[in-house]
Amino acid sequence: VLSAWTQLEQARARRDQVLAALAPLLRAPLARDHEALDTLVGVMAQVRASVAGVRGKPFVDSAIAVYAAYEIDLAEAWAHVRALIDQAPADEGARTLASRLHVELAELELGSEAVAAARQWFNLSAMPYDAALLQMPTRLLKPWFGFQAAGRL
């Protein structure tokens, strides 16, 4: 489960790097809709903070639930920003920006797919761990050692 979490964290960190690089490029074209970009940047910070809360203890269901909720918020904020990008007028500046963003947007899509795959692997890795908690003698040792069921993403 820890290995699966590490993979998820690496994929998420790469996606965040791409989003952080995109944010300054989007300031000018989204000047009239800067609230959407500010929301995206704010949610990215919340995701990073929630990852710090999970790091080293991905077995705490409440911490995983907070992270999963912020991931949903991030997906919604990105969808809003992406819609605004697609609705931007097609002047020369927008075409130049679109050509610059093409690679970053493709990389972001790949990064999002990597995060989704890592989330699925984390969930699949958590199932045998949870099953082991129900078996003897682990079931008896669980309260003494503080073992908890792993969260799901």
C-alpha atoms as a PDB file:
ATOM      1  CA  VAL A   1       0.000   0.000   0.000  1.00  0.00           C
ATOM      2  CA  LEU A   2       2.870   2.375   0.791  1.00  0.00           C
ATOM      3  CA  SER A   3       4.453   1.629  -2.572  1.00  0.00           C
ATOM      4  CA  ALA A   4       1.157   2.334  -4.323  1.00  0.00           C
ATOM      5  CA  TRP A   5       0.827   5.616  -2.412  1.00  0.00           C
ATOM      6  CA  THR A   6       4.371   6.596  -3.434  1.00  0.00           C
ATOM      7  CA  GLN A   7       3.498   6.005  -7.088  1.00  0.00           C
ATOM      8  CA  LEU A   8       0.351   8.092  -6.702  1.00  0.00           C
ATOM      9  CA  GLU A   9       2.268  10.885  -5.024  1.00  0.00           C
ATOM     10  CA  GLN A  10       4.876  10.948  -7.811  1.00  0.00           C
ATOM     11  CA  ALA A  11       2.211  11.114 -10.531  1.00  0.00           C
ATOM     12  CA  ARG A  12       0.369  13.840  -8.648  1.00  0.00           C
ATOM     13  CA  ALA A  13       3.568  15.852  -8.151  1.00  0.00           C
ATOM     14  CA  ARG A  14       4.305  15.743 -11.888  1.00  0.00           C
ATOM     15  CA  ARG A  15       0.766  16.839 -12.711  1.00  0.00           C
ATOM     16  CA  ASP A  16       1.083  19.704 -10.225  1.00  0.00           C
ATOM     17  CA  GLN A  17       4.358  20.818 -11.838  1.00  0.00           C
ATOM     18  CA  VAL A  18       2.628  21.050 -15.194  1.00  0.00           C
ATOM     19  CA  LEU A  19      -0.329  22.944 -13.696  1.00  0.00           C
ATOM     20  CA  ALA A  20       2.017  25.327 -11.879  1.00  0.00           C
ATOM     21  CA  ALA A  21       3.856  26.006 -15.153  1.00  0.00           C
ATOM     22  CA  LEU A  22       0.555  26.625 -16.954  1.00  0.00           C
ATOM     23  CA  ALA A  23      -0.868  29.081 -14.403  1.00  0.00           C
ATOM     24  CA  PRO A  24       1.368  32.067 -15.337  1.00  0.00           C
ATOM     25  CA  LEU A  25       0.789  31.446 -19.053  1.00  0.00           C
ATOM     26  CA  LEU A  26      -2.960  31.575 -18.510  1.00  0.00           C
ATOM     27  CA  ARG A  27      -3.007  34.838 -16.519  1.00  0.00           C
ATOM     28  CA  ALA A  28      -3.223  37.097 -19.577  1.00  0.00           C
ATOM     29  CA  PRO A  29      -5.801  35.163 -21.613  1.00  0.00           C
ATOM     30  CA  LEU A  30      -7.953  34.603 -18.537  1.00  0.00           C
ATOM     31  CA  ALA A  31      -7.589  38.150 -17.197  1.00  0.00           C
ATOM     32  CA  ARG A  32     -11.360  38.655 -17.259  1.00  0.00           C
ATOM     33  CA  ASP A  33     -11.916  35.307 -15.537  1.00  0.00           C
ATOM     34  CA  HIS A  34      -9.023  35.356 -13.084  1.00  0.00           C
ATOM     35  CA  GLU A  35     -11.248  33.928 -10.328  1.00  0.00           C
ATOM     36  CA  ALA A  36     -11.281  30.551 -12.107  1.00  0.00           C
ATOM     37  CA  LEU A  37      -7.491  30.474 -12.263  1.00  0.00           C
ATOM     38  CA  ASP A  38      -7.215  31.638  -8.650  1.00  0.00           C
ATOM     39  CA  THR A  39      -9.579  28.830  -7.642  1.00  0.00           C
ATOM     40  CA  LEU A  40      -7.447  26.305  -9.529  1.00  0.00           C
ATOM     41  CA  VAL A  41      -4.260  27.503  -7.820  1.00  0.00           C
ATOM     42  CA  GLY A  42      -5.991  27.480  -4.419  1.00  0.00           C
ATOM     43  CA  VAL A  43      -7.298  23.949  -4.865  1.00  0.00           C
ATOM     44  CA  MET A  44      -3.814  22.827  -5.952  1.00  0.00           C
ATOM     45  CA  ALA A  45      -2.519  24.119  -2.609  1.00  0.00           C
ATOM     46  CA  GLN A  46      -5.273  22.235  -0.773  1.00  0.00           C
ATOM     47  CA  VAL A  47      -4.366  19.013  -2.603  1.00  0.00           C
ATOM     48  CA  ARG A  48      -0.700  19.464  -1.639  1.00  0.00           C
ATOM     49  CA  ALA A  49      -1.665  20.044   1.995  1.00  0.00           C
ATOM     50  CA  SER A  50      -3.922  16.991   2.037  1.00  0.00           C
ATOM     51  CA  VAL A  51      -1.128  14.874   0.531  1.00  0.00           C
ATOM     52  CA  ALA A  52       1.121  15.986   3.377  1.00  0.00           C
ATOM     53  CA  GLY A  53      -1.595  14.777   5.777  1.00  0.00           C
ATOM     54  CA  VAL A  54      -1.641  11.343   4.146  1.00  0.00           C
ATOM     55  CA  ARG A  55       2.113  10.928   3.598  1.00  0.00           C
ATOM     56  CA  GLY A  56       3.457   8.033   5.634  1.00  0.00           C
ATOM     57  CA  LYS A  57       0.022   6.946   6.817  1.00  0.00           C
ATOM     58  CA  PRO A  58      -2.197   6.096   3.855  1.00  0.00           C
ATOM     59  CA  PHE A  59      -4.129   3.758   6.121  1.00  0.00           C
ATOM     60  CA  VAL A  60      -6.080   6.565   7.773  1.00  0.00           C
ATOM     61  CA  ASP A  61      -9.439   6.609   6.040  1.00  0.00           C
ATOM     62  CA  SER A  62     -10.303  10.199   7.027  1.00  0.00           C
ATOM     63  CA  ALA A  63      -7.051  11.583   5.574  1.00  0.00           C
ATOM     64  CA  ILE A  64      -7.610   9.663   2.331  1.00  0.00           C
ATOM     65  CA  ALA A  65     -11.197  10.968   2.149  1.00  0.00           C
ATOM     66  CA  VAL A  66      -9.977  14.582   2.473  1.00  0.00           C
ATOM     67  CA  TYR A  67      -7.411  14.018  -0.281  1.00  0.00           C
ATOM     68  CA  ALA A  68     -10.016  12.389  -2.551  1.00  0.00           C
ATOM     69  CA  ALA A  69     -12.429  15.299  -2.025  1.00  0.00           C
ATOM     70  CA  TYR A  70      -9.752  17.854  -2.970  1.00  0.00           C
ATOM     71  CA  GLU A  71      -8.855  15.800  -6.058  1.00  0.00           C
ATOM     72  CA  ILE A  72     -12.501  16.072  -7.144  1.00  0.00           C
ATOM     73  CA  ASP A  73     -12.408  19.832  -6.515  1.00  0.00           C
ATOM     74  CA  LEU A  74      -9.214  20.072  -8.577  1.00  0.00           C
ATOM     75  CA  ALA A  75     -10.771  18.191 -11.481  1.00  0.00           C
ATOM     76  CA  GLU A  76     -13.788  20.526 -11.415  1.00  0.00           C
ATOM     77  CA  ALA A  77     -11.607  23.663 -11.228  1.00  0.00           C
ATOM     78  CA  TRP A  78      -9.440  22.432 -14.111  1.00  0.00           C
ATOM     79  CA  ALA A  79     -12.539  21.606 -16.197  1.00  0.00           C
ATOM     80  CA  HIS A  80     -13.767  25.183 -15.658  1.00  0.00           C
ATOM     81  CA  VAL A  81     -10.398  26.692 -16.644  1.00  0.00           C
ATOM     82  CA  ARG A  82     -10.181  24.392 -19.666  1.00  0.00           C
ATOM     83  CA  ALA A  83     -13.660  25.478 -20.784  1.00  0.00           C
ATOM     84  CA  LEU A  84     -12.609  29.127 -20.485  1.00  0.00           C
ATOM     85  CA  ILE A  85      -9.496  28.410 -22.566  1.00  0.00           C
ATOM     86  CA  ASP A  86     -11.622  26.751 -25.245  1.00  0.00           C
ATOM     87  CA  GLN A  87     -14.036  29.726 -25.279  1.00  0.00           C
ATOM     88  CA  ALA A  88     -11.284  32.335 -25.610  1.00  0.00           C
ATOM     89  CA  PRO A  89     -11.484  34.458 -28.761  1.00  0.00           C
ATOM     90  CA  ALA A  90      -9.302  33.213 -31.617  1.00  0.00           C
ATOM     91  CA  ASP A  91      -7.109  36.277 -32.126  1.00  0.00           C
ATOM     92  CA  GLU A  92      -3.385  36.128 -32.973  1.00  0.00           C
ATOM     93  CA  GLY A  93      -2.327  36.157 -29.312  1.00  0.00           C
ATOM     94  CA  ALA A  94      -4.679  33.298 -28.506  1.00  0.00           C
ATOM     95  CA  ARG A  95      -3.347  31.213 -31.406  1.00  0.00           C
ATOM     96  CA  THR A  96       0.245  31.824 -30.268  1.00  0.00           C
ATOM     97  CA  LEU A  97      -0.675  30.885 -26.717  1.00  0.00           C
ATOM     98  CA  ALA A  98      -2.567  27.806 -27.930  1.00  0.00           C
ATOM     99  CA  SER A  99       0.497  26.571 -29.765  1.00  0.00           C
ATOM    100  CA  ARG A 100       2.623  27.110 -26.632  1.00  0.00           C
ATOM    101  CA  LEU A 101       0.069  25.376 -24.449  1.00  0.00           C
ATOM    102  CA  HIS A 102      -0.489  22.393 -26.725  1.00  0.00           C
ATOM    103  CA  VAL A 103       2.448  20.410 -25.325  1.00  0.00           C
ATOM    104  CA  GLU A 104       1.727  21.372 -21.722  1.00  0.00           C
ATOM    105  CA  LEU A 105      -1.959  20.479 -22.059  1.00  0.00           C
ATOM    106  CA  ALA A 106      -1.094  17.105 -23.586  1.00  0.00           C
ATOM    107  CA  GLU A 107       1.366  16.477 -20.775  1.00  0.00           C
ATOM    108  CA  LEU A 108      -1.279  17.483 -18.239  1.00  0.00           C
ATOM    109  CA  GLU A 109      -3.741  14.998 -19.724  1.00  0.00           C
ATOM    110  CA  LEU A 110      -1.104  12.258 -19.508  1.00  0.00           C
ATOM    111  CA  GLY A 111      -0.356  13.298 -15.940  1.00  0.00           C
ATOM    112  CA  SER A 112      -4.022  13.112 -15.029  1.00  0.00           C
ATOM    113  CA  GLU A 113      -4.221   9.640 -16.553  1.00  0.00           C
ATOM    114  CA  ALA A 114      -1.163   8.597 -14.544  1.00  0.00           C
ATOM    115  CA  VAL A 115      -2.799   9.872 -11.344  1.00  0.00           C
ATOM    116  CA  ALA A 116      -5.966   7.923 -12.165  1.00  0.00           C
ATOM    117  CA  ALA A 117      -3.968   4.739 -12.810  1.00  0.00           C
ATOM    118  CA  ALA A 118      -1.995   5.208  -9.596  1.00  0.00           C
ATOM    119  CA  ARG A 119      -5.237   5.768  -7.661  1.00  0.00           C
ATOM    120  CA  GLN A 120      -6.625   2.528  -9.049  1.00  0.00           C
ATOM    121  CA  TRP A 121      -3.433   0.685  -8.108  1.00  0.00           C
ATOM    122  CA  PHE A 122      -3.598   2.154  -4.595  1.00  0.00           C
ATOM    123  CA  ASN A 123      -7.194   0.948  -4.186  1.00  0.00           C
ATOM    124  CA  LEU A 124      -6.304  -2.516  -5.481  1.00  0.00           C
ATOM    125  CA  SER A 125      -3.315  -2.675  -3.116  1.00  0.00           C
ATOM    126  CA  ALA A 126      -5.463  -1.682  -0.151  1.00  0.00           C
ATOM    127  CA  MET A 127      -7.903  -4.584  -0.597  1.00  0.00           C
ATOM    128  CA  PRO A 128      -5.523  -7.402   0.467  1.00  0.00           C
ATOM    129  CA  TYR A 129      -4.277  -5.252   3.339  1.00  0.00           C
ATOM    130  CA  ASP A 130      -7.841  -4.773   4.587  1.00  0.00           C
ATOM    131  CA  ALA A 131      -8.567  -8.483   4.147  1.00  0.00           C
ATOM    132  CA  ALA A 132      -5.491  -9.325   6.224  1.00  0.00           C
ATOM    133  CA  LEU A 133      -6.812  -7.139   9.042  1.00  0.00           C
ATOM    134  CA  LEU A 134      -9.842  -9.422   9.322  1.00  0.00           C
ATOM    135  CA  GLN A 135      -7.806 -12.618   9.619  1.00  0.00           C
ATOM    136  CA  MET A 136      -6.479 -14.221  12.768  1.00  0.00           C
ATOM    137  CA  PRO A 137      -4.190 -13.276  14.522  1.00  0.00           C
ATOM    138  CA  THR A 138      -4.075  -9.816  12.925  1.00  0.00           C
ATOM    139  CA  ARG A 139      -7.664  -9.213  13.997  1.00  0.00           C
ATOM    140  CA  LEU A 140      -6.595  -9.638  17.629  1.00  0.00           C
ATOM    141  CA  LEU A 141      -3.448  -7.532  17.227  1.00  0.00           C
ATOM    142  CA  LYS A 142      -5.187  -4.732  15.350  1.00  0.00           C
ATOM    143  CA  PRO A 143      -6.229  -2.686  18.420  1.00  0.00           C
ATOM    144  CA  TRP A 144      -2.865  -3.069  20.134  1.00  0.00           C
ATOM    145  CA  PHE A 145      -0.846  -1.846  17.178  1.00  0.00           C
ATOM    146  CA  GLY A 146      -3.390   0.645  15.873  1.00  0.00           C
ATOM    147  CA  PHE A 147      -3.851  -1.048  12.498  1.00  0.00           C
ATOM    148  CA  GLN A 148      -6.647   0.571  10.511  1.00  0.00           C
ATOM    149  CA  ALA A 149      -8.323  -0.200   7.242  1.00  0.00           C
ATOM    150  CA  ALA A 150      -6.770   1.634   4.309  1.00  0.00           C
ATOM    151  CA  GLY A 151      -8.798   4.409   2.756  1.00  0.00           C
ATOM    152  CA  ARG A 152     -10.059   4.342  -0.802  1.00  0.00           C
ATOM    153  CA  LEU A 153      -9.566   6.971  -3.470  1.00  0.00           C
END
